């Protein structure tokens, strides 16, 4: 707990975390800020809580710089707040990142034009220069989701008080109240399912501007319909990005007023294959374009990875 409040006004709060910090269960918090004016928190090691609430702010203007590891949720509430996930740092999400007052968020939603999108380091902005992990990563060999197989977790890895992965799940839907900007050095990891099953997703109340790298792990592939990675209340922008292609799949991003979306283009009938193999590959491509190929969704994802 870091606090600065008084009859003569609040002073600035400065916190440098150089040790492992883990809050308790229930209502436990890794680090809580009360009051203050222009506050700065720098974490250089690990910040988390058994409860999942890594960091909670208050009425002050909170600037958070993560140079280490942060696991779980953050809620900075009131004030002029911003979060920087630095180059070399890692943030692993649970389900929410609150960077501004919810009433202001509702008033601002949808009001930002493509000519005035969020900037790195700006107010109410999560800036990713480092690695953003949307929960745990799914297996590289897909599960049989159609048969009801479910993802495991790491809750039993060690005792909860020492387990920073306690509460993290493979599929992470994150409610981000504010803006999201990923720069050229940033990378976000997504588990994605092209079909009826859930994918990682960030619901951003403001803008999402995505450059840098997007890591894609296929969980299911039964169609080639665009998949929303970042849904926005403001503007979605695909900047100077990179997504690694596989032997048969090429990915691309598009941005619009609804968010930032992932598209896939398949070529399973590669030129170097034998004629029968090319014909089979062509049928697989056609099945994806047609959609509804649930019976081969797992196989296609495995081949696509």
Short mmCIF file of C-alpha atoms in Angstrom, two decimals:
data_model
loop_
_atom_site.label_atom_id
_atom_site.label_comp_id
_atom_site.label_asym_id
_atom_site.label_seq_id
_atom_site.Cartn_x
_atom_site.Cartn_y
_atom_site.Cartn_z
CA UNK A 1 0.00 0.00 0.00
CA UNK A 2 1.30 3.44 -1.00
CA UNK A 3 -0.69 6.46 0.19
CA UNK A 4 -0.51 10.26 0.04
CA UNK A 5 -3.53 12.18 1.32
CA UNK A 6 -3.91 15.15 3.66
CA UNK A 7 -5.62 18.43 4.49
CA UNK A 8 -3.06 20.37 2.44
CA UNK A 9 -3.48 18.15 -0.61
CA UNK A 10 -1.81 15.02 -1.83
CA UNK A 11 1.83 14.70 -2.81
CA UNK A 12 3.33 12.57 -5.54
CA UNK A 13 3.82 8.86 -4.90
CA UNK A 14 6.92 7.12 -6.28
CA UNK A 15 7.31 3.36 -5.95
CA UNK A 16 10.20 1.24 -7.26
CA UNK A 17 9.55 -2.48 -6.95
CA UNK A 18 12.81 -4.39 -6.96
CA UNK A 19 11.59 -7.49 -5.10
CA UNK A 20 9.03 -10.22 -5.80
CA UNK A 21 5.61 -8.79 -4.80
CA UNK A 22 2.56 -11.06 -4.52
CA UNK A 23 -0.71 -10.04 -2.90
CA UNK A 24 -3.06 -12.36 -1.07
CA UNK A 25 -6.29 -14.12 -1.96
CA UNK A 26 -9.85 -12.80 -1.75
CA UNK A 27 -9.60 -9.01 -1.78
CA UNK A 28 -5.80 -9.09 -1.78
CA UNK A 29 -3.92 -6.68 -4.06
CA UNK A 30 -0.31 -6.81 -5.21
CA UNK A 31 0.09 -3.02 -4.95
CA UNK A 32 -2.52 -0.41 -4.06
CA UNK A 33 -2.20 3.34 -4.52
CA UNK A 34 -4.37 5.66 -2.43
CA UNK A 35 -4.52 9.31 -3.40
CA UNK A 36 -1.36 11.01 -4.49
CA UNK A 37 -1.03 13.50 -7.32
CA UNK A 38 1.34 12.56 -10.15
CA UNK A 39 2.30 9.02 -9.21
CA UNK A 40 4.96 6.77 -10.72
CA UNK A 41 5.27 3.03 -10.19
CA UNK A 42 8.18 1.13 -11.70
CA UNK A 43 8.24 -2.65 -11.39
CA UNK A 44 11.53 -4.38 -12.15
CA UNK A 45 10.82 -7.92 -10.96
CA UNK A 46 7.39 -9.55 -10.51
CA UNK A 47 4.00 -8.13 -9.45
CA UNK A 48 0.89 -10.27 -8.96
CA UNK A 49 -1.72 -11.44 -6.42
CA UNK A 50 -3.41 -14.72 -5.59
CA UNK A 51 -6.71 -12.86 -6.06
CA UNK A 52 -5.69 -11.86 -9.59
CA UNK A 53 -5.64 -8.11 -8.78
CA UNK A 54 -2.04 -7.09 -9.41
CA UNK A 55 -2.43 -3.31 -9.15
CA UNK A 56 -5.14 -0.90 -8.05
CA UNK A 57 -4.97 2.88 -8.29
CA UNK A 58 -7.12 5.68 -6.97
CA UNK A 59 -7.82 9.34 -7.67
CA UNK A 60 -4.26 10.30 -8.63
CA UNK A 61 -2.61 10.44 -12.03
CA UNK A 62 -0.91 7.06 -12.19
CA UNK A 63 1.94 6.21 -14.55
CA UNK A 64 2.98 2.56 -14.45
CA UNK A 65 6.22 1.36 -16.04
CA UNK A 66 6.69 -2.41 -16.16
CA UNK A 67 10.30 -3.42 -16.69
CA UNK A 68 9.77 -6.91 -15.31
CA UNK A 69 6.75 -9.21 -15.03
CA UNK A 70 3.13 -8.35 -14.24
CA UNK A 71 0.47 -11.06 -13.92
CA UNK A 72 -3.27 -10.37 -13.64
CA UNK A 73 -5.63 -7.41 -13.57
CA UNK A 74 -5.03 -3.71 -13.11
CA UNK A 75 -7.57 -1.01 -12.20
CA UNK A 76 -6.26 2.56 -12.18
CA UNK A 77 -9.75 4.15 -12.05
CA UNK A 78 -9.75 7.96 -11.72
CA UNK A 79 -7.06 10.39 -12.81
CA UNK A 80 -4.90 10.65 -15.91
CA UNK A 81 -3.41 7.17 -16.13
CA UNK A 82 -1.12 5.26 -18.47
CA UNK A 83 0.67 1.91 -18.50
CA UNK A 84 3.93 1.11 -20.32
CA UNK A 85 4.95 -2.49 -20.87
CA UNK A 86 8.60 -1.84 -21.66
CA UNK A 87 10.87 -3.56 -24.17
CA UNK A 88 12.01 -6.78 -22.50
CA UNK A 89 9.08 -6.82 -20.05
CA UNK A 90 6.12 -9.22 -19.97
CA UNK A 91 2.49 -8.66 -19.01
CA UNK A 92 0.20 -11.70 -18.68
CA UNK A 93 -3.49 -10.80 -18.72
CA UNK A 94 -6.40 -12.24 -16.78
CA UNK A 95 -9.58 -10.38 -17.76
CA UNK A 96 -9.41 -6.61 -17.24
CA UNK A 97 -7.21 -3.55 -17.64
CA UNK A 98 -8.94 -0.38 -16.40
CA UNK A 99 -7.10 2.82 -17.25
CA UNK A 100 -9.76 5.49 -16.76
CA UNK A 101 -13.02 6.33 -15.03
CA UNK A 102 -15.86 4.27 -16.50
CA UNK A 103 -18.20 7.29 -16.88
CA UNK A 104 -15.59 9.17 -18.91
CA UNK A 105 -15.06 6.02 -20.93
CA UNK A 106 -18.73 5.82 -21.87
CA UNK A 107 -18.73 9.49 -22.86
CA UNK A 108 -15.62 9.06 -25.04
CA UNK A 109 -16.51 5.76 -26.69
CA UNK A 110 -16.84 6.08 -30.44
CA UNK A 111 -15.90 9.76 -30.43
CA UNK A 112 -12.35 9.44 -31.78
CA UNK A 113 -11.83 9.70 -35.53
CA UNK A 114 -9.23 7.93 -37.66
CA UNK A 115 -7.33 11.24 -37.83
CA UNK A 116 -6.93 11.44 -34.05
CA UNK A 117 -6.18 7.94 -32.82
CA UNK A 118 -4.38 7.06 -29.62
CA UNK A 119 -0.63 7.59 -29.35
CA UNK A 120 2.01 5.56 -27.52
CA UNK A 121 2.39 6.84 -23.98
CA UNK A 122 -0.81 8.88 -24.16
CA UNK A 123 -3.47 9.33 -21.51
CA UNK A 124 -5.58 6.28 -20.65
CA UNK A 125 -3.33 4.20 -22.90
CA UNK A 126 -1.75 0.77 -22.50
CA UNK A 127 1.46 0.99 -24.55
CA UNK A 128 3.09 -2.32 -25.39
CA UNK A 129 6.79 -2.17 -26.24
CA UNK A 130 7.39 -5.65 -24.82
CA UNK A 131 5.55 -8.99 -24.67
CA UNK A 132 1.81 -9.17 -24.00
CA UNK A 133 0.60 -12.68 -23.21
CA UNK A 134 -3.17 -13.09 -23.40
CA UNK A 135 -3.42 -15.67 -20.66
CA UNK A 136 -1.67 -19.01 -20.99
CA UNK A 137 -0.63 -20.34 -24.39
CA UNK A 138 -2.61 -23.21 -25.87
CA UNK A 139 -0.95 -26.43 -27.07
CA UNK A 140 0.78 -26.44 -30.46
CA UNK A 141 -1.09 -29.66 -31.29
CA UNK A 142 -4.78 -28.65 -31.12
CA UNK A 143 -7.28 -30.28 -28.79
CA UNK A 144 -10.38 -31.98 -30.16
CA UNK A 145 -12.70 -29.13 -29.23
CA UNK A 146 -15.57 -30.69 -31.19
CA UNK A 147 -15.41 -33.70 -28.88
CA UNK A 148 -15.51 -31.48 -25.79
CA UNK A 149 -11.84 -31.51 -24.82
CA UNK A 150 -10.93 -28.58 -22.59
CA UNK A 151 -7.74 -26.67 -21.88
CA UNK A 152 -5.74 -27.31 -18.75
CA UNK A 153 -4.29 -24.71 -16.41
CA UNK A 154 -1.30 -24.26 -14.12
CA UNK A 155 -3.19 -23.75 -10.85
CA UNK A 156 -1.62 -26.86 -9.34
CA UNK A 157 1.93 -26.08 -10.46
CA UNK A 158 2.99 -25.03 -6.94
CA UNK A 159 1.23 -23.59 -3.89
CA UNK A 160 -0.98 -20.64 -4.86
CA UNK A 161 0.97 -18.11 -2.80
CA UNK A 162 4.05 -18.87 -4.91
CA UNK A 163 2.30 -19.54 -8.24
CA UNK A 164 2.05 -16.42 -10.43
CA UNK A 165 0.07 -18.45 -13.00
CA UNK A 166 -2.68 -19.28 -10.50
CA UNK A 167 -5.98 -18.17 -12.06
CA UNK A 168 -4.62 -17.71 -15.59
CA UNK A 169 -6.47 -19.50 -18.39
CA UNK A 170 -5.70 -20.35 -22.02
CA UNK A 171 -8.56 -18.32 -23.49
CA UNK A 172 -8.36 -14.73 -22.28
CA UNK A 173 -11.06 -12.16 -23.04
CA UNK A 174 -9.71 -8.85 -21.74
CA UNK A 175 -11.85 -5.79 -21.07
CA UNK A 176 -9.51 -2.84 -21.61
CA UNK A 177 -11.05 0.50 -20.60
CA UNK A 178 -8.89 3.03 -22.42
CA UNK A 179 -6.70 2.84 -25.53
CA UNK A 180 -4.21 0.21 -26.72
CA UNK A 181 -1.06 0.98 -28.70
CA UNK A 182 1.51 -1.63 -29.73
CA UNK A 183 4.76 -0.20 -31.07
CA UNK A 184 7.31 -1.67 -33.47
CA UNK A 185 9.09 -3.57 -30.67
CA UNK A 186 5.91 -4.99 -29.12
CA UNK A 187 4.49 -8.48 -29.48
CA UNK A 188 1.11 -9.93 -28.50
CA UNK A 189 0.37 -13.66 -28.43
CA UNK A 190 -3.06 -14.91 -29.51
CA UNK A 191 -4.66 -18.36 -29.41
CA UNK A 192 -7.20 -18.27 -32.25
CA UNK A 193 -10.00 -20.51 -33.49
CA UNK A 194 -11.47 -19.89 -36.93
CA UNK A 195 -14.85 -21.45 -36.24
CA UNK A 196 -17.39 -21.71 -33.40
CA UNK A 197 -14.90 -21.85 -30.51
CA UNK A 198 -13.52 -19.02 -28.39
CA UNK A 199 -10.31 -17.14 -29.18
CA UNK A 200 -8.19 -14.68 -27.25
CA UNK A 201 -9.63 -11.19 -27.65
CA UNK A 202 -9.15 -7.67 -26.29
CA UNK A 203 -12.25 -5.48 -26.03
CA UNK A 204 -10.93 -1.91 -26.08
CA UNK A 205 -13.31 0.91 -25.14
CA UNK A 206 -11.17 3.43 -27.08
CA UNK A 207 -8.72 2.99 -29.96
CA UNK A 208 -6.41 0.09 -30.82
CA UNK A 209 -3.30 0.83 -32.90
CA UNK A 210 -1.31 -2.31 -33.68
CA UNK A 211 2.23 -2.41 -35.05
CA UNK A 212 5.03 -4.80 -34.16
CA UNK A 213 4.45 -8.55 -34.02
CA UNK A 214 1.35 -10.68 -33.58
CA UNK A 215 1.96 -14.29 -32.61
CA UNK A 216 -0.74 -16.72 -33.78
CA UNK A 217 -1.33 -20.20 -32.36
CA UNK A 218 -4.12 -22.00 -34.20
CA UNK A 219 -6.60 -23.90 -32.04
CA UNK A 220 -9.12 -24.61 -34.81
CA UNK A 221 -9.44 -23.88 -38.54
CA UNK A 222 -12.72 -24.61 -40.31
CA UNK A 223 -13.25 -21.37 -42.24
CA UNK A 224 -11.38 -18.31 -43.48
CA UNK A 225 -13.69 -15.62 -42.10
CA UNK A 226 -11.92 -12.63 -40.50
CA UNK A 227 -11.52 -12.90 -36.73
CA UNK A 228 -11.54 -9.87 -34.43
CA UNK A 229 -8.46 -9.65 -32.21
CA UNK A 230 -9.09 -6.15 -30.85
CA UNK A 231 -12.70 -4.94 -30.74
CA UNK A 232 -12.88 -1.16 -30.35
CA UNK A 233 -15.29 1.53 -29.25
CA UNK A 234 -13.09 3.98 -31.16
CA UNK A 235 -10.86 3.25 -34.14
CA UNK A 236 -8.90 0.13 -35.04
CA UNK A 237 -5.64 0.70 -36.94
CA UNK A 238 -3.30 -1.93 -38.41
CA UNK A 239 0.11 -0.25 -38.57
CA UNK A 240 3.51 -1.65 -39.54
CA UNK A 241 3.00 -5.20 -38.28
CA UNK A 242 4.47 -8.66 -38.78
CA UNK A 243 2.79 -12.06 -38.50
CA UNK A 244 4.89 -15.12 -39.26
CA UNK A 245 3.55 -17.21 -42.14
CA UNK A 246 3.52 -21.00 -42.04
CA UNK A 247 4.05 -23.45 -44.88
CA UNK A 248 0.43 -23.18 -46.04
CA UNK A 249 -0.99 -20.09 -44.30
CA UNK A 250 -0.49 -16.35 -44.64
CA UNK A 251 -2.02 -13.91 -42.17
CA UNK A 252 -2.94 -10.25 -42.44
CA UNK A 253 -4.53 -7.53 -40.30
CA UNK A 254 -7.13 -4.92 -41.18
CA UNK A 255 -8.36 -2.06 -39.05
CA UNK A 256 -11.68 -0.21 -39.10
CA UNK A 257 -14.25 1.39 -36.83
CA UNK A 258 -15.04 -1.99 -35.27
CA UNK A 259 -11.49 -3.01 -34.37
CA UNK A 260 -8.44 -4.87 -35.68
CA UNK A 261 -9.18 -8.14 -37.45
CA UNK A 262 -7.11 -11.19 -38.45
CA UNK A 263 -7.54 -12.77 -41.88
CA UNK A 264 -6.03 -16.02 -43.12
CA UNK A 265 -5.21 -17.05 -46.69
CA UNK A 266 -4.45 -20.73 -47.28
CA UNK A 267 -2.48 -22.55 -49.96
CA UNK A 268 -2.37 -26.23 -49.04
CA UNK A 269 -1.89 -27.21 -52.70
CA UNK A 270 1.72 -26.05 -52.92
CA UNK A 271 3.46 -26.03 -56.31
CA UNK A 272 6.22 -28.45 -55.29
CA UNK A 273 3.71 -31.18 -54.40
CA UNK A 274 2.73 -34.08 -56.61
CA UNK A 275 -0.45 -33.66 -58.71
CA UNK A 276 -2.69 -35.69 -56.38
CA UNK A 277 -1.32 -33.84 -53.35
CA UNK A 278 -1.99 -30.50 -55.03
CA UNK A 279 -5.55 -31.53 -55.81
CA UNK A 280 -6.11 -32.60 -52.20
CA UNK A 281 -4.63 -29.33 -50.99
CA UNK A 282 -6.92 -27.43 -53.35
CA UNK A 283 -9.94 -29.21 -51.85
CA UNK A 284 -8.77 -28.17 -48.38
CA UNK A 285 -8.47 -24.54 -49.51
CA UNK A 286 -11.97 -24.72 -50.99
CA UNK A 287 -13.36 -26.16 -47.76
CA UNK A 288 -11.98 -23.20 -45.81
CA UNK A 289 -13.42 -20.70 -48.26
CA UNK A 290 -16.80 -22.41 -48.14
CA UNK A 291 -16.72 -22.63 -44.33
CA UNK A 292 -18.37 -25.04 -41.95
CA UNK A 293 -15.65 -27.69 -42.27
CA UNK A 294 -16.02 -28.68 -38.61
CA UNK A 295 -15.01 -32.27 -39.23
CA UNK A 296 -11.50 -31.23 -40.30
CA UNK A 297 -11.09 -28.12 -38.14
CA UNK A 298 -8.64 -29.76 -35.76
CA UNK A 299 -6.58 -31.34 -38.54
CA UNK A 300 -6.43 -28.09 -40.50
CA UNK A 301 -5.22 -26.21 -37.43
CA UNK A 302 -2.51 -28.81 -36.80
CA UNK A 303 -1.34 -28.59 -40.41
CA UNK A 304 -1.60 -24.81 -40.35
CA UNK A 305 0.61 -24.45 -37.29
#
